[in-house]
Short mmCIF file of C-alpha atoms and ligand atoms in Angstrom, two decimals:
data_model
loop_
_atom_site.label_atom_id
_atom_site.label_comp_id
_atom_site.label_asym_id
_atom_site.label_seq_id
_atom_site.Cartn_x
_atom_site.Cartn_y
_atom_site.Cartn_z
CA UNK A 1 15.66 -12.61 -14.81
CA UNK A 2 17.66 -11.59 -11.59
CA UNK A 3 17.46 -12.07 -7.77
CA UNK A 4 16.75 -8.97 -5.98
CA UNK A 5 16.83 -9.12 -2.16
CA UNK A 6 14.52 -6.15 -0.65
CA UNK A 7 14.70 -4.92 2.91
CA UNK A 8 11.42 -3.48 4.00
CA UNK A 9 8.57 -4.62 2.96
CA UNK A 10 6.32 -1.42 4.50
CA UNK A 11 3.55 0.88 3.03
CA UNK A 12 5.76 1.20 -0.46
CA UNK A 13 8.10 -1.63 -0.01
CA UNK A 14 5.13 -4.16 -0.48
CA UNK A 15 3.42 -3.41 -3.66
CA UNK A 16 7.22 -1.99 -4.81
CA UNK A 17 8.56 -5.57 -4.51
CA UNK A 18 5.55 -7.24 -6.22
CA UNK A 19 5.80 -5.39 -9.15
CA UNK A 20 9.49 -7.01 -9.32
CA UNK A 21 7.85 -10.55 -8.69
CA UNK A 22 5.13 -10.04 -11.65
CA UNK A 23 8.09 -8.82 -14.17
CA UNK A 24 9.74 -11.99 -13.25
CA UNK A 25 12.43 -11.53 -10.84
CA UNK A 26 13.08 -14.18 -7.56
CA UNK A 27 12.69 -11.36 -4.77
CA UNK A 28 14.09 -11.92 -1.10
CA UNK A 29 12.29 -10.40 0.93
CA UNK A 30 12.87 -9.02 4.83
CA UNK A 31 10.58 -7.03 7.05
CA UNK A 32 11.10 -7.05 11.42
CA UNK A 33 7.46 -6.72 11.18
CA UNK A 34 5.39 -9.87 11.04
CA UNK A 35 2.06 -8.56 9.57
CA UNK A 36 4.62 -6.70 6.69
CA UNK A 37 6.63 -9.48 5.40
CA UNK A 38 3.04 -11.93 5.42
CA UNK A 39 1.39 -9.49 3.31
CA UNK A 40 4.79 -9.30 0.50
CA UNK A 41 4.88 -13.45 1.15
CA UNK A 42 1.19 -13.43 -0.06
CA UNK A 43 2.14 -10.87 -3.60
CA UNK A 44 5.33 -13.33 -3.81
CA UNK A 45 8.13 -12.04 -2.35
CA UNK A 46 9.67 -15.12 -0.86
CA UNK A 47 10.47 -14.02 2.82
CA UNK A 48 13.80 -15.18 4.64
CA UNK A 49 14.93 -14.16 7.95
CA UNK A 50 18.34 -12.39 7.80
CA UNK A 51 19.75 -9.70 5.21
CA UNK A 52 22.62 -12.25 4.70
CA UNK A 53 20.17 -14.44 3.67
CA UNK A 54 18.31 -12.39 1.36
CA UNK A 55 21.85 -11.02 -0.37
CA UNK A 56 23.10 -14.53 -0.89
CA UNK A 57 23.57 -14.67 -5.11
CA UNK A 58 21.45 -11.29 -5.15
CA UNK A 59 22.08 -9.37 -8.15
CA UNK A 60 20.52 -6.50 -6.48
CA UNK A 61 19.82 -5.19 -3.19
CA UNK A 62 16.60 -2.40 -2.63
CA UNK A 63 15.74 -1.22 1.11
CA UNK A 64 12.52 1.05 1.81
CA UNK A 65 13.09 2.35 5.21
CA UNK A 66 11.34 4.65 7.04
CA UNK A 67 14.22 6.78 8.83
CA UNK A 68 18.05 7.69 8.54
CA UNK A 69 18.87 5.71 11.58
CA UNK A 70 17.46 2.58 10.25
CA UNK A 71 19.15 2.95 7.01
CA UNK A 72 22.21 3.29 8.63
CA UNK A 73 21.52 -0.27 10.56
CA UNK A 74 20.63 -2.08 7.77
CA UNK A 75 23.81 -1.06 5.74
CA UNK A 76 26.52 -0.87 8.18
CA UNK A 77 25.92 -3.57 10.93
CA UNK A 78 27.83 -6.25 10.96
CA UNK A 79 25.18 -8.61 9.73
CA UNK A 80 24.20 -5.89 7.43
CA UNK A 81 24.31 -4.86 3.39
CA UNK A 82 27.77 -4.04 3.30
CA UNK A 83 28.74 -7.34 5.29
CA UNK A 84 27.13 -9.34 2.70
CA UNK A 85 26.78 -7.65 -0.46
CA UNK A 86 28.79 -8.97 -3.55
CA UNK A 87 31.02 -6.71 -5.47
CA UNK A 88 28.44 -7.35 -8.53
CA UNK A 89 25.55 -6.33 -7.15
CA UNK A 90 24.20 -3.15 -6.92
CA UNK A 91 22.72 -1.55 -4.17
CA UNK A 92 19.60 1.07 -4.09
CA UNK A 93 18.12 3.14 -1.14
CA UNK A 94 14.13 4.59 -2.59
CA UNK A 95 14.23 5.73 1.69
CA UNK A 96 13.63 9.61 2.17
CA UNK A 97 17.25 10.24 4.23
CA UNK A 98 19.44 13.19 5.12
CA UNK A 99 21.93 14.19 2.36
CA UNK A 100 24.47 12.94 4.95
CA UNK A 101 23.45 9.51 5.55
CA UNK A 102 23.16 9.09 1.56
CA UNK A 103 26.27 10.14 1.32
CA UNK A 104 27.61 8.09 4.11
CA UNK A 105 26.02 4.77 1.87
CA UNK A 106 28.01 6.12 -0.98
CA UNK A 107 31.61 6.25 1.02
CA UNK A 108 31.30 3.46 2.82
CA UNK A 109 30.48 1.67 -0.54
CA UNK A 110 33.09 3.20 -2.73
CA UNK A 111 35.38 1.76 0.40
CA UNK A 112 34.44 -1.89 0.26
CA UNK A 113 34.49 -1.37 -4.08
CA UNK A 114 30.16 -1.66 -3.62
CA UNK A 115 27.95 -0.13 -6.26
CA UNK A 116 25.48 2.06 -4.40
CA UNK A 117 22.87 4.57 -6.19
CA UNK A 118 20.46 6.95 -4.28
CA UNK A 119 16.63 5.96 -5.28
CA UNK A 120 14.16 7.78 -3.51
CA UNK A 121 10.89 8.05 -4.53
CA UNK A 122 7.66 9.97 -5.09
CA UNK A 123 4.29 9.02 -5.95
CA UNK A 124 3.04 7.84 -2.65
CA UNK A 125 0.97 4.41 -1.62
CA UNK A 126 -1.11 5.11 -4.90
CA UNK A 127 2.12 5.14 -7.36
CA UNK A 128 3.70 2.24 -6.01
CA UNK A 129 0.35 0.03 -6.66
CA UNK A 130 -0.06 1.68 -9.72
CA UNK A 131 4.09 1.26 -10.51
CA UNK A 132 3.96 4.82 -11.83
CA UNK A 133 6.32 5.95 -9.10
CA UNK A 134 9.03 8.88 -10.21
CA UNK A 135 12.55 7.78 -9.10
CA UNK A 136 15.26 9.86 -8.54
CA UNK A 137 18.85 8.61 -8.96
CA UNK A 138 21.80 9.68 -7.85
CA UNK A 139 25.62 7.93 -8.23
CA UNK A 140 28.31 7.06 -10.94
CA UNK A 141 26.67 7.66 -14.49
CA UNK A 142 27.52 3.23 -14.64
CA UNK A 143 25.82 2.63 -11.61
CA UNK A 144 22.63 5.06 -12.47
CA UNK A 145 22.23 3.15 -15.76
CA UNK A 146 21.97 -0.19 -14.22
CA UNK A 147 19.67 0.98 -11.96
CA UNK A 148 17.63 2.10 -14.44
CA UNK A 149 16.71 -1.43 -15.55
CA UNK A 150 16.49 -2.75 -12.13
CA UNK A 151 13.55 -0.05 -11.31
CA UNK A 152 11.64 0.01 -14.29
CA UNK A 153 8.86 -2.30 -13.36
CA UNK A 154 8.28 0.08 -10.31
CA UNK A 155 8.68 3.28 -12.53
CA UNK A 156 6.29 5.83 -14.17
CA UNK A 157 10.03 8.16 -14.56
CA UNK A 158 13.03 7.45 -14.12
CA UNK A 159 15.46 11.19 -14.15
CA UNK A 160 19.54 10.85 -13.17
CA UNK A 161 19.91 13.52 -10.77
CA UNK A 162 23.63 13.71 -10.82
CA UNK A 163 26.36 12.29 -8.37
CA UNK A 164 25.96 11.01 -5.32
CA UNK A 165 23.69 12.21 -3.02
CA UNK A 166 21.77 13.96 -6.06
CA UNK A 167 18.73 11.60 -5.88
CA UNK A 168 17.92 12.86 -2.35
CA UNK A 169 18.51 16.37 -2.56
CA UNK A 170 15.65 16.41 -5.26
CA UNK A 171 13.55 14.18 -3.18
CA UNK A 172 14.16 16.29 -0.07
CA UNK A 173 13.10 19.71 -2.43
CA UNK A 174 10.47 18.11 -3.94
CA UNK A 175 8.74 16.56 -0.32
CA UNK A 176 9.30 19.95 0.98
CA UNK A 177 7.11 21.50 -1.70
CA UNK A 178 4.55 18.58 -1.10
CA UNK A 179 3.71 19.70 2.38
CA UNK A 180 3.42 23.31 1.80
CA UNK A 181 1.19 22.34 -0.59
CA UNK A 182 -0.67 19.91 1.73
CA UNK A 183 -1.21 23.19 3.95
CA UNK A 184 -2.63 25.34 0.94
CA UNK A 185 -5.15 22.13 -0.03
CA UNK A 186 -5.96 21.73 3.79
CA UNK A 187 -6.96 25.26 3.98
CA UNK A 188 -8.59 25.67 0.68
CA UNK A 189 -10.72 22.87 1.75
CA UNK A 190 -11.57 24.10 4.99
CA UNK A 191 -12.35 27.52 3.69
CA UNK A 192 -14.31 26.00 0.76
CA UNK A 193 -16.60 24.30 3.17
CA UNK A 194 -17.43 27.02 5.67
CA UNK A 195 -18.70 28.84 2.55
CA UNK A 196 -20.85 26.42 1.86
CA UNK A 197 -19.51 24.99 -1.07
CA UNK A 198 -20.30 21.54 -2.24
CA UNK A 199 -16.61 19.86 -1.61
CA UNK A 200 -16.59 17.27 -5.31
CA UNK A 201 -17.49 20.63 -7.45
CA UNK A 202 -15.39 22.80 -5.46
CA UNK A 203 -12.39 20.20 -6.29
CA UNK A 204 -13.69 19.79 -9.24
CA UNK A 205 -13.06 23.74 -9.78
CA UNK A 206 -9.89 23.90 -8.47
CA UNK A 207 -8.87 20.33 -10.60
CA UNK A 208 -8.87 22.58 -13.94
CA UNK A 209 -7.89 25.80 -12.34
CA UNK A 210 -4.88 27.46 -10.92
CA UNK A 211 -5.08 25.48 -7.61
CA UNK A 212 -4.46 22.45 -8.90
CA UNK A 213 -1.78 20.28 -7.34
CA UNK A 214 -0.76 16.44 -7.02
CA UNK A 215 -2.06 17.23 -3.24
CA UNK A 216 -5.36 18.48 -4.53
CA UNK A 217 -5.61 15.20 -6.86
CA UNK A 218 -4.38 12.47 -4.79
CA UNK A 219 -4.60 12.84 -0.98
CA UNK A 220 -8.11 15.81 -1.01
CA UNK A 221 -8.70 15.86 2.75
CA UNK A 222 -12.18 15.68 3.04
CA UNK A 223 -14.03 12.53 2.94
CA UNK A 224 -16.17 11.53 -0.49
CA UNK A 225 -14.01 13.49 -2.93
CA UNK A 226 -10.63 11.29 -4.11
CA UNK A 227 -11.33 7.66 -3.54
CA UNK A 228 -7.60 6.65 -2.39
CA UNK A 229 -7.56 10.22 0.18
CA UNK A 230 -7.27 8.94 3.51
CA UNK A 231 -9.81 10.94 4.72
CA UNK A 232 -12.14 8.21 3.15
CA UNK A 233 -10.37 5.99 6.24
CA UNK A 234 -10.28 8.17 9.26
CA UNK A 235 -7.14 9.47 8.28
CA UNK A 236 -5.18 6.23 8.70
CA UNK A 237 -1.97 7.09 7.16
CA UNK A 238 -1.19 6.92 3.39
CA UNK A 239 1.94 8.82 4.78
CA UNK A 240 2.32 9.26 8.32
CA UNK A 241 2.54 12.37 10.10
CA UNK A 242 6.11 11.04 11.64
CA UNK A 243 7.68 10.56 8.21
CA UNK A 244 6.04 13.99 6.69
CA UNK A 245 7.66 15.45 9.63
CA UNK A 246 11.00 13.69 9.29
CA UNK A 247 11.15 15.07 5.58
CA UNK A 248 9.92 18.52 5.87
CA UNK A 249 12.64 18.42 8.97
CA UNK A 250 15.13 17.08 6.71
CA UNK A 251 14.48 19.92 4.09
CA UNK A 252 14.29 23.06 6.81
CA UNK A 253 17.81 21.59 7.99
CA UNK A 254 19.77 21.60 4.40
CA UNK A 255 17.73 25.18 4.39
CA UNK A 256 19.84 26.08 7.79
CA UNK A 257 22.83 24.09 6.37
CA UNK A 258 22.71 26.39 2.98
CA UNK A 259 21.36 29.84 4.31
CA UNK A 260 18.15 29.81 2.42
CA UNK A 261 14.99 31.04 4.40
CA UNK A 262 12.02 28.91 4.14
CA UNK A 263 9.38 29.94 6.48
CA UNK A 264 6.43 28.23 4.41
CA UNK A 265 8.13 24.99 5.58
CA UNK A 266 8.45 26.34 9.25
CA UNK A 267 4.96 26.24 9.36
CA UNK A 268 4.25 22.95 7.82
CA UNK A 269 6.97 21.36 9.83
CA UNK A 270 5.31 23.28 13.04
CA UNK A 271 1.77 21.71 12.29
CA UNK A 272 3.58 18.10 12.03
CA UNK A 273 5.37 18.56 15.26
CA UNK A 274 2.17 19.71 16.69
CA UNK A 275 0.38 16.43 15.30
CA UNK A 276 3.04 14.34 16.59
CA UNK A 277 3.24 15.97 20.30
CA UNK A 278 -0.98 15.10 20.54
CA UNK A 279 0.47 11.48 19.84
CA UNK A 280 -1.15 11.57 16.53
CA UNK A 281 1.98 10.46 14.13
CA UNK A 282 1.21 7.32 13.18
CA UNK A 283 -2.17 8.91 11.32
CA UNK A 284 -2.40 10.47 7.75
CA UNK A 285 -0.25 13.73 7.11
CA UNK A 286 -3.41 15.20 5.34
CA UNK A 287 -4.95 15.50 9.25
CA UNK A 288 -2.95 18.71 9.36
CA UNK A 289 -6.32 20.23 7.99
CA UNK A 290 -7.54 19.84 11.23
CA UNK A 291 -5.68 23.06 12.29
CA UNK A 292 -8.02 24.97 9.59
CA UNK A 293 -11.48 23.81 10.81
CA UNK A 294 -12.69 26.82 12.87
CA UNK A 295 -13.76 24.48 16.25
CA UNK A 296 -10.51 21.74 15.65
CA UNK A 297 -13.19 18.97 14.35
CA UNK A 298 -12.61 17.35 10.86
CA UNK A 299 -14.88 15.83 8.68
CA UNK A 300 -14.05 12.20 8.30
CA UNK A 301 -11.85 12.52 11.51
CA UNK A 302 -13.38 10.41 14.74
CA UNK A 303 -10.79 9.84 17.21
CA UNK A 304 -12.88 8.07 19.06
CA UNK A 305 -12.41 5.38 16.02
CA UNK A 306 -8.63 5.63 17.40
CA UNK A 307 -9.12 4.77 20.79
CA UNK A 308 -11.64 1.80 19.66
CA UNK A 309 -8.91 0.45 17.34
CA UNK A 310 -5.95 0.86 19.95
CA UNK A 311 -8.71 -1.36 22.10
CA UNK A 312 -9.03 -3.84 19.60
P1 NAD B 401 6.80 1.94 6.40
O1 NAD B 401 7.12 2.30 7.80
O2 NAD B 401 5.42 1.55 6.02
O3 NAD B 401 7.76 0.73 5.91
C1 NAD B 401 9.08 0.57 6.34
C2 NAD B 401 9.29 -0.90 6.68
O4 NAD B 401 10.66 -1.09 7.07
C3 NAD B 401 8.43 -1.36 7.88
O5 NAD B 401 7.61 -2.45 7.46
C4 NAD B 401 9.46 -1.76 8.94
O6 NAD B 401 9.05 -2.87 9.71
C5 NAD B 401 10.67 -2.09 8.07
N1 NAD B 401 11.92 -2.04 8.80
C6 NAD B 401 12.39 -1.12 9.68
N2 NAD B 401 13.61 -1.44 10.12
C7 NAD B 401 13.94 -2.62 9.52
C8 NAD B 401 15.07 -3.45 9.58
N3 NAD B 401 16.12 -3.18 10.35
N4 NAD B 401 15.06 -4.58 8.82
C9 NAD B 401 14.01 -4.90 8.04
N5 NAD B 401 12.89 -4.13 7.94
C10 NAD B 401 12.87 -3.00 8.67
O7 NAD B 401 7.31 3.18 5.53
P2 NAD B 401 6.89 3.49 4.01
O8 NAD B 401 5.72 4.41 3.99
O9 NAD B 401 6.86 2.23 3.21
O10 NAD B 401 8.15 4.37 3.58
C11 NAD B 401 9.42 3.79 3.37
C12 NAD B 401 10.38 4.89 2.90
O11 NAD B 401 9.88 5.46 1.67
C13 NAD B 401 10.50 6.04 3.90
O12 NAD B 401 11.82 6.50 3.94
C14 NAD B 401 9.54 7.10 3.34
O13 NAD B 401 9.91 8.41 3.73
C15 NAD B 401 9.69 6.85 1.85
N6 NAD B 401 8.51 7.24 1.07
C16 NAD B 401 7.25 6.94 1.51
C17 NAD B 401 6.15 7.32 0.74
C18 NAD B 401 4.73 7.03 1.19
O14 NAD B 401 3.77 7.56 0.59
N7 NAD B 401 4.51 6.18 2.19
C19 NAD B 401 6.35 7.98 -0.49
C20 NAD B 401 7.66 8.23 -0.92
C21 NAD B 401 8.73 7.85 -0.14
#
């Protein structure tokens, strides 16, 4: 069994790492937030309070960041993963970053003789507990194959993308398609209840028929239907509005960056800026249905729940 140090310990990071714990694995754990790293200590991840710390003897490294920036951070500052990693381990990002910044990892790497793959993610909250998450990996065919081993306790599929940067360009593609799809599944559900429909046999309709989606299964944004939708919790966030917007930003830039047009993801990327400018980004992405109700209520929606929690 090996020593994996992991570097946040967030909404996937947690159950991600204690899957590694329960296959056997010693797992170093680091989180800046408090109420993160207690809840990993309490699944087993032993916490310690520096990356250096965590990469000491690590065989391999796995950070689950929310943003670019921070990825950046944790890999180049000078108390950082590159600082500190050993030449034998090898290093995987499962964040959701620019093509850029993945590639960046992969230089600066290859220029300290570091084994870095791309390993983002998909499967949300729900595939991480359920370790049926698909991982996408991108880097030297040698480095992919290790990796392969190293996130198999995590994994429902594991595909090799290609070279570097290969992982996150399907991720990006894939994320982009998610939240066009979160629009049709907002509306749809919207529409379906305006015209009276019962919502659990209208989803169940639309389960075995031509509207189904992993949307439509796993994040149905009305309350009652999917147990795990966070529309069963006030829409507190499964996955934020700020990273759905960081993604779905991500994706409309490599559209600028490559000349294809992609006004589907205008829109959804609109609605998430619009969400975020109300101060609403820390909630679920699935509140985006709130732009189909016809007076701007949603069922299952009480900000006044909000405001009593910000209170607390
Ligand atoms: P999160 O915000 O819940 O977790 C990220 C964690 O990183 C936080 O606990 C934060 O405190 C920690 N962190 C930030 N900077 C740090 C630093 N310098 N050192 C140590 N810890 C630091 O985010 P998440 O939902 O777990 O997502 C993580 C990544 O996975 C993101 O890039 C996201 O886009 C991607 N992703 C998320 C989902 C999802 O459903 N939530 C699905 C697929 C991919």
């Amino acid at each position: 069994m090996s020593t994996i140090a992991f570097i946040g310990l967030g909404h996937m990071g947690a159950p991600m790492s204690a899957h590694l714990v329960a296959a056997g694995h010693t797992v170093r754990g680091v989180d800046l937030d408090a109420t993160a790293a207690a809840a990993a200590a309490s699944r087993g991840v032993r916490i310690v309070s520096s990356i250096a710390e965590a990469l000491a003897g690590a065989d391999a490294v796995i950070t689950s960041l929310p943003k670019p920036e921070h990825v950046r951070a944790v890999y180049g500052a000078p108390d950082g993963v590159f600082a500190h990693a050993a030449a034998s381990a090898l290093l995987l990002d499962t964040s959701t970053v620019d093509v850029e910044t993945s590639r960046w990892c992969h230089d600066e790497a290859d220029a300290r003789g570091l084994s870095f793959v791309d390993a983002p993610i998909s499967g949300g909250t729900a595939g991480a507990e359920a370790h049926s998450l698909t991982f996408m990996l991108g880097g030297r065919a040698g480095d992919v194959a290790r990796a392969r081993d190293v996130v198999a306790p995590m994994a429902g599929n594991v595909i090799a993308c290609g070279g570097a940067g290969a992982g996150i360009a399907a991720k990006l593609v894939n994320n982009m398609m998610l939240f066009i799809s979160v629009m049709a599944v907002s509306e749809g559900s919207q529409l379906a209840e305006q015209l009276g429909l019962d919502p659990q046999v209208f989803w169940d309709v639309a389960r075995v028929s031509s509207a189904d989606s992993w949307a439509l299964r796993t994040w149905y944004p009305v309350p009652g239907v999917v147990e795990k939708a966070a529309a069963n919790n006030n829409f507190d966030a499964s996955f934020s509005v700020d990273l759905a917007r960081k993604d779905c930003g991500l994706a409309v830039r490599a559209g600028d960056e490559t000349g294809v047009h992609l006004p589907a993801a205008r829109l959804a990327l609109s609605q998430l800026d619009e969400l975020v400018a109300e101060g609403l980004g820390a909630k679920d992405c699935t509140l985006v249905a709130r732009f189909a109700s016809p007076d701007g209520t949603l069922r299952g929606y009480d900000p006044a729940r909000d405001d009593a929690a910000a209170h607390v």
